């Protein structure tokens, strides 16, 4: 019923996740609610480790910053791609090894660079200016920071324009034509040790070909760096592998990605006589399909379409609103019922764009029903906000038939936090 997602089943009319009834979870923890399968998460991580046995897998923390989830991924031997001081703190708390972290970002502050140097994590420099900042910061601290360079390879990947990052028009990375010069500069600077190249061409990419193109470009550039006497200890090919959000979509597996890029990497290394550490930075393909977003139906309204008003909207799952993203939706308490018509699932937020799922064939939906939105583990909770005075919801982890709370739901204090009313206004 759910393709390769064998952690999801229909049992006795209800949806289950790893054998735990989703309707029961909604009763116990309330809705809205995020629910993650630990087994699925571990399987996804292992699929990467198996496909790339020699590579380091750095989980992209922006996809999911839950500490319990990061802890599980650390147990599976993954490191992390962090994009801010906040994310670096998270992975440190999750017990990830600092030598398996890459500090990414296109506009890091001096404080963030200082923190990276102090933590002895490698930095990916996104511009010449950032290289200079890092060199100054590290020299002042009497340290030498290992630095890789984010290449903009100008590779086109068919994906939503807001999540394509490898085009020359994107804000990310150093244009590939300038990489060798920047590397040369780095080789003469104090406080930095250039160690390699990094790229990330975009997200939700459903074709292996652009990854192969980018890998070939990266190996070509590595060759030019070797020619000027530079050392290449690390080659990071980024994340971006897509997943099958819609039932009819087919997404490449980590094995298929490996079949595409490993030969390019290995042949390139052989040709150049180098043996760098290969790194990948998957986010979505590790965590997305492990997690459901569970919402309760407040109202059903028959207007020009049938609206299902649920208790969580783009405040908690922004992807449909931001990228017109498709997320499959099912009625978790009516899994044995046939579809009777089209429904449009909308959240409680005061914006017309707050639509989670449009024109879906569903069984008859009534107030009190429980809807599950699939594949919500990546860029779901991590992009949630408290817009419209809606506190963020709890997260639950399912493992071996048990459900454990891994994040408490917020209350009103979430949107009061940090606010100050000057005394003069209290008179
Ligand atoms: N590495 C870097 C440098 C990145 O910028 C990203 C994602 C990744 C790795 C992980 O990419 P993934 O494997 O998850 O595709 N909010 C959007 C996606 C934004 C991606 C940002 N960068 C969405 O919900 O589709």
PDB file of N, CA, C and O and ligand atoms in Angstrom, residues 60 62-63 81 83 104 150 163 198 200 202-204 238-241 281-285 319 323 378-379 383, ligand 1:
ATOM      1  N   UNK A  60      22.548  16.247   7.009  1.00  0.00           N
ATOM      2  CA  UNK A  60      22.259  17.691   6.924  1.00  0.00           C
ATOM      3  C   UNK A  60      21.254  18.055   8.022  1.00  0.00           C
ATOM      4  O   UNK A  60      20.060  17.785   7.901  1.00  0.00           O
ATOM      5  N   UNK A  62      19.873  20.662   9.020  1.00  0.00           N
ATOM      6  CA  UNK A  62      18.729  21.550   8.740  1.00  0.00           C
ATOM      7  C   UNK A  62      17.465  20.746   8.434  1.00  0.00           C
ATOM      8  O   UNK A  62      16.360  21.211   8.635  1.00  0.00           O
ATOM      9  N   UNK A  63      17.637  19.513   7.946  1.00  0.00           N
ATOM     10  CA  UNK A  63      16.463  18.704   7.608  1.00  0.00           C
ATOM     11  C   UNK A  63      15.701  18.277   8.857  1.00  0.00           C
ATOM     12  O   UNK A  63      14.464  18.156   8.829  1.00  0.00           O
ATOM     13  N   UNK A  81      26.494  17.846   8.523  1.00  0.00           N
ATOM     14  CA  UNK A  81      26.658  19.139   7.857  1.00  0.00           C
ATOM     15  C   UNK A  81      25.875  20.128   8.706  1.00  0.00           C
ATOM     16  O   UNK A  81      24.670  19.959   8.895  1.00  0.00           O
ATOM     17  N   UNK A  83      24.977  24.283   9.562  1.00  0.00           N
ATOM     18  CA  UNK A  83      24.892  25.536   8.800  1.00  0.00           C
ATOM     19  C   UNK A  83      24.888  26.752   9.706  1.00  0.00           C
ATOM     20  O   UNK A  83      24.684  27.877   9.237  1.00  0.00           O
ATOM     21  N   UNK A 104      29.104  24.468   7.248  1.00  0.00           N
ATOM     22  CA  UNK A 104      28.726  25.081   5.973  1.00  0.00           C
ATOM     23  C   UNK A 104      28.083  26.438   6.198  1.00  0.00           C
ATOM     24  O   UNK A 104      27.842  26.842   7.336  1.00  0.00           O
ATOM     25  N   UNK A 150      33.447  25.565  -1.097  1.00  0.00           N
ATOM     26  CA  UNK A 150      32.170  25.245  -1.735  1.00  0.00           C
ATOM     27  C   UNK A 150      32.216  25.718  -3.183  1.00  0.00           C
ATOM     28  O   UNK A 150      32.332  26.910  -3.467  1.00  0.00           O
ATOM     29  N   UNK A 163      14.920  25.351  -4.467  1.00  0.00           N
ATOM     30  CA  UNK A 163      15.840  24.420  -3.809  1.00  0.00           C
ATOM     31  C   UNK A 163      16.931  23.919  -4.757  1.00  0.00           C
ATOM     32  O   UNK A 163      17.616  22.952  -4.476  1.00  0.00           O
ATOM     33  N   UNK A 198      34.013  20.994  -1.991  1.00  0.00           N
ATOM     34  CA  UNK A 198      32.669  20.662  -1.529  1.00  0.00           C
ATOM     35  C   UNK A 198      31.683  21.209  -2.547  1.00  0.00           C
ATOM     36  O   UNK A 198      31.892  22.286  -3.095  1.00  0.00           O
ATOM     37  N   UNK A 200      27.143  21.165  -3.490  1.00  0.00           N
ATOM     38  CA  UNK A 200      25.787  20.668  -3.205  1.00  0.00           C
ATOM     39  C   UNK A 200      24.914  21.307  -4.267  1.00  0.00           C
ATOM     40  O   UNK A 200      24.769  22.520  -4.297  1.00  0.00           O
ATOM     41  N   UNK A 202      21.683  20.920  -5.110  1.00  0.00           N
ATOM     42  CA  UNK A 202      20.254  21.178  -4.926  1.00  0.00           C
ATOM     43  C   UNK A 202      19.616  20.034  -4.176  1.00  0.00           C
ATOM     44  O   UNK A 202      20.294  19.097  -3.756  1.00  0.00           O
ATOM     45  N   UNK A 203      18.305  20.121  -4.035  1.00  0.00           N
ATOM     46  CA  UNK A 203      17.593  19.194  -3.178  1.00  0.00           C
ATOM     47  C   UNK A 203      16.425  18.564  -3.936  1.00  0.00           C
ATOM     48  O   UNK A 203      15.954  19.135  -4.923  1.00  0.00           O
ATOM     49  N   UNK A 204      15.974  17.408  -3.455  1.00  0.00           N
ATOM     50  CA  UNK A 204      14.855  16.678  -4.082  1.00  0.00           C
ATOM     51  C   UNK A 204      15.143  16.433  -5.571  1.00  0.00           C
ATOM     52  O   UNK A 204      14.308  16.678  -6.444  1.00  0.00           O
ATOM     53  N   UNK A 238      28.055  16.639  -1.342  1.00  0.00           N
ATOM     54  CA  UNK A 238      26.789  17.225  -0.910  1.00  0.00           C
ATOM     55  C   UNK A 238      25.668  16.221  -0.747  1.00  0.00           C
ATOM     56  O   UNK A 238      25.865  15.005  -0.748  1.00  0.00           O
ATOM     57  N   UNK A 239      24.459  16.770  -0.596  1.00  0.00           N
ATOM     58  CA  UNK A 239      23.262  15.925  -0.463  1.00  0.00           C
ATOM     59  C   UNK A 239      22.390  16.121  -1.683  1.00  0.00           C
ATOM     60  O   UNK A 239      22.900  16.394  -2.766  1.00  0.00           O
ATOM     61  N   UNK A 240      21.091  15.985  -1.500  1.00  0.00           N
ATOM     62  CA  UNK A 240      20.173  16.339  -2.580  1.00  0.00           C
ATOM     63  C   UNK A 240      19.370  15.223  -3.188  1.00  0.00           C
ATOM     64  O   UNK A 240      18.474  15.468  -4.003  1.00  0.00           O
ATOM     65  N   UNK A 241      19.689  13.959  -2.800  1.00  0.00           N
ATOM     66  CA  UNK A 241      18.924  12.851  -3.388  1.00  0.00           C
ATOM     67  C   UNK A 241      17.445  12.977  -2.992  1.00  0.00           C
ATOM     68  O   UNK A 241      17.131  13.156  -1.820  1.00  0.00           O
ATOM     69  N   UNK A 281      26.378  14.440   1.987  1.00  0.00           N
ATOM     70  CA  UNK A 281      25.615  15.200   2.990  1.00  0.00           C
ATOM     71  C   UNK A 281      24.106  15.042   2.816  1.00  0.00           C
ATOM     72  O   UNK A 281      23.396  16.030   2.625  1.00  0.00           O
ATOM     73  N   UNK A 282      23.586  13.839   2.871  1.00  0.00           N
ATOM     74  CA  UNK A 282      22.149  13.685   2.671  1.00  0.00           C
ATOM     75  C   UNK A 282      21.342  14.170   3.877  1.00  0.00           C
ATOM     76  O   UNK A 282      21.773  14.013   5.019  1.00  0.00           O
ATOM     77  N   UNK A 283      20.224  14.766   3.614  1.00  0.00           N
ATOM     78  CA  UNK A 283      19.300  15.144   4.679  1.00  0.00           C
ATOM     79  C   UNK A 283      17.986  14.412   4.462  1.00  0.00           C
ATOM     80  O   UNK A 283      17.664  13.416   5.121  1.00  0.00           O
ATOM     81  N   UNK A 284      17.274  14.882   3.441  1.00  0.00           N
ATOM     82  CA  UNK A 284      15.936  14.365   3.155  1.00  0.00           C
ATOM     83  C   UNK A 284      15.883  12.844   3.020  1.00  0.00           C
ATOM     84  O   UNK A 284      15.015  12.194   3.613  1.00  0.00           O
ATOM     85  N   UNK A 285      16.803  12.271   2.250  1.00  0.00           N
ATOM     86  CA  UNK A 285      16.700  10.841   1.954  1.00  0.00           C
ATOM     87  C   UNK A 285      17.011   9.972   3.174  1.00  0.00           C
ATOM     88  O   UNK A 285      16.778   8.771   3.168  1.00  0.00           O
ATOM     89  N   UNK A 319       6.277  22.936   3.689  1.00  0.00           N
ATOM     90  CA  UNK A 319       6.708  22.562   2.332  1.00  0.00           C
ATOM     91  C   UNK A 319       5.618  22.733   1.266  1.00  0.00           C
ATOM     92  O   UNK A 319       5.890  23.264   0.193  1.00  0.00           O
ATOM     93  N   UNK A 323       6.801  25.344  -1.536  1.00  0.00           N
ATOM     94  CA  UNK A 323       7.326  24.791  -2.800  1.00  0.00           C
ATOM     95  C   UNK A 323       6.242  24.076  -3.608  1.00  0.00           C
ATOM     96  O   UNK A 323       6.572  23.295  -4.504  1.00  0.00           O
ATOM     97  N   UNK A 378      11.672  15.417   6.909  1.00  0.00           N
ATOM     98  CA  UNK A 378      12.711  16.352   6.470  1.00  0.00           C
ATOM     99  C   UNK A 378      12.099  17.718   6.202  1.00  0.00           C
ATOM    100  O   UNK A 378      11.101  17.814   5.471  1.00  0.00           O
ATOM    101  N   UNK A 379      12.694  18.750   6.778  1.00  0.00           N
ATOM    102  CA  UNK A 379      12.211  20.122   6.596  1.00  0.00           C
ATOM    103  C   UNK A 379      10.741  20.248   7.010  1.00  0.00           C
ATOM    104  O   UNK A 379       9.981  20.992   6.404  1.00  0.00           O
ATOM    105  N   UNK A 383      11.349  23.450  10.087  1.00  0.00           N
ATOM    106  CA  UNK A 383      10.962  24.736   9.504  1.00  0.00           C
ATOM    107  C   UNK A 383       9.688  25.291  10.143  1.00  0.00           C
ATOM    108  O   UNK A 383       9.100  26.248   9.633  1.00  0.00           O
TER     109      UNK A 383
HETATM  110  N1  LIG B   1      24.302  20.037   2.057  1.00  0.00           N
HETATM  111  C1  LIG B   1      24.063  21.344   1.893  1.00  0.00           C
HETATM  112  C2  LIG B   1      25.185  22.273   1.795  1.00  0.00           C
HETATM  113  C3  LIG B   1      22.739  21.802   1.818  1.00  0.00           C
HETATM  114  O1  LIG B   1      22.509  23.085   1.641  1.00  0.00           O
HETATM  115  C4  LIG B   1      21.663  20.876   1.916  1.00  0.00           C
HETATM  116  C5  LIG B   1      20.284  21.336   1.858  1.00  0.00           C
HETATM  117  C6  LIG B   1      21.967  19.522   2.108  1.00  0.00           C
HETATM  118  C7  LIG B   1      23.306  19.136   2.164  1.00  0.00           C
HETATM  119  C8  LIG B   1      20.920  18.462   2.248  1.00  0.00           C
HETATM  120  O2  LIG B   1      20.125  18.320   1.114  1.00  0.00           O
HETATM  121  P1  LIG B   1      19.029  17.143   1.038  1.00  0.00           P
HETATM  122  O3  LIG B   1      19.770  15.825   0.990  1.00  0.00           O
HETATM  123  O4  LIG B   1      18.155  17.239   2.229  1.00  0.00           O
HETATM  124  O5  LIG B   1      18.292  17.429  -0.218  1.00  0.00           O
HETATM  125  N2  LIG B   1      13.573  23.211   2.696  1.00  0.00           N
HETATM  126  C9  LIG B   1      13.716  22.594   1.393  1.00  0.00           C
HETATM  127  C10 LIG B   1      15.078  21.995   1.182  1.00  0.00           C
HETATM  128  C11 LIG B   1      16.215  22.958   1.426  1.00  0.00           C
HETATM  129  C12 LIG B   1      17.561  22.298   1.272  1.00  0.00           C
HETATM  130  C13 LIG B   1      18.647  23.151   1.796  1.00  0.00           C
HETATM  131  N3  LIG B   1      19.945  22.565   1.707  1.00  0.00           N
HETATM  132  C14 LIG B   1      12.616  21.546   1.230  1.00  0.00           C
HETATM  133  O6  LIG B   1      11.820  21.368   2.158  1.00  0.00           O
HETATM  134  O7  LIG B   1      12.496  20.916   0.180  1.00  0.00           O
END
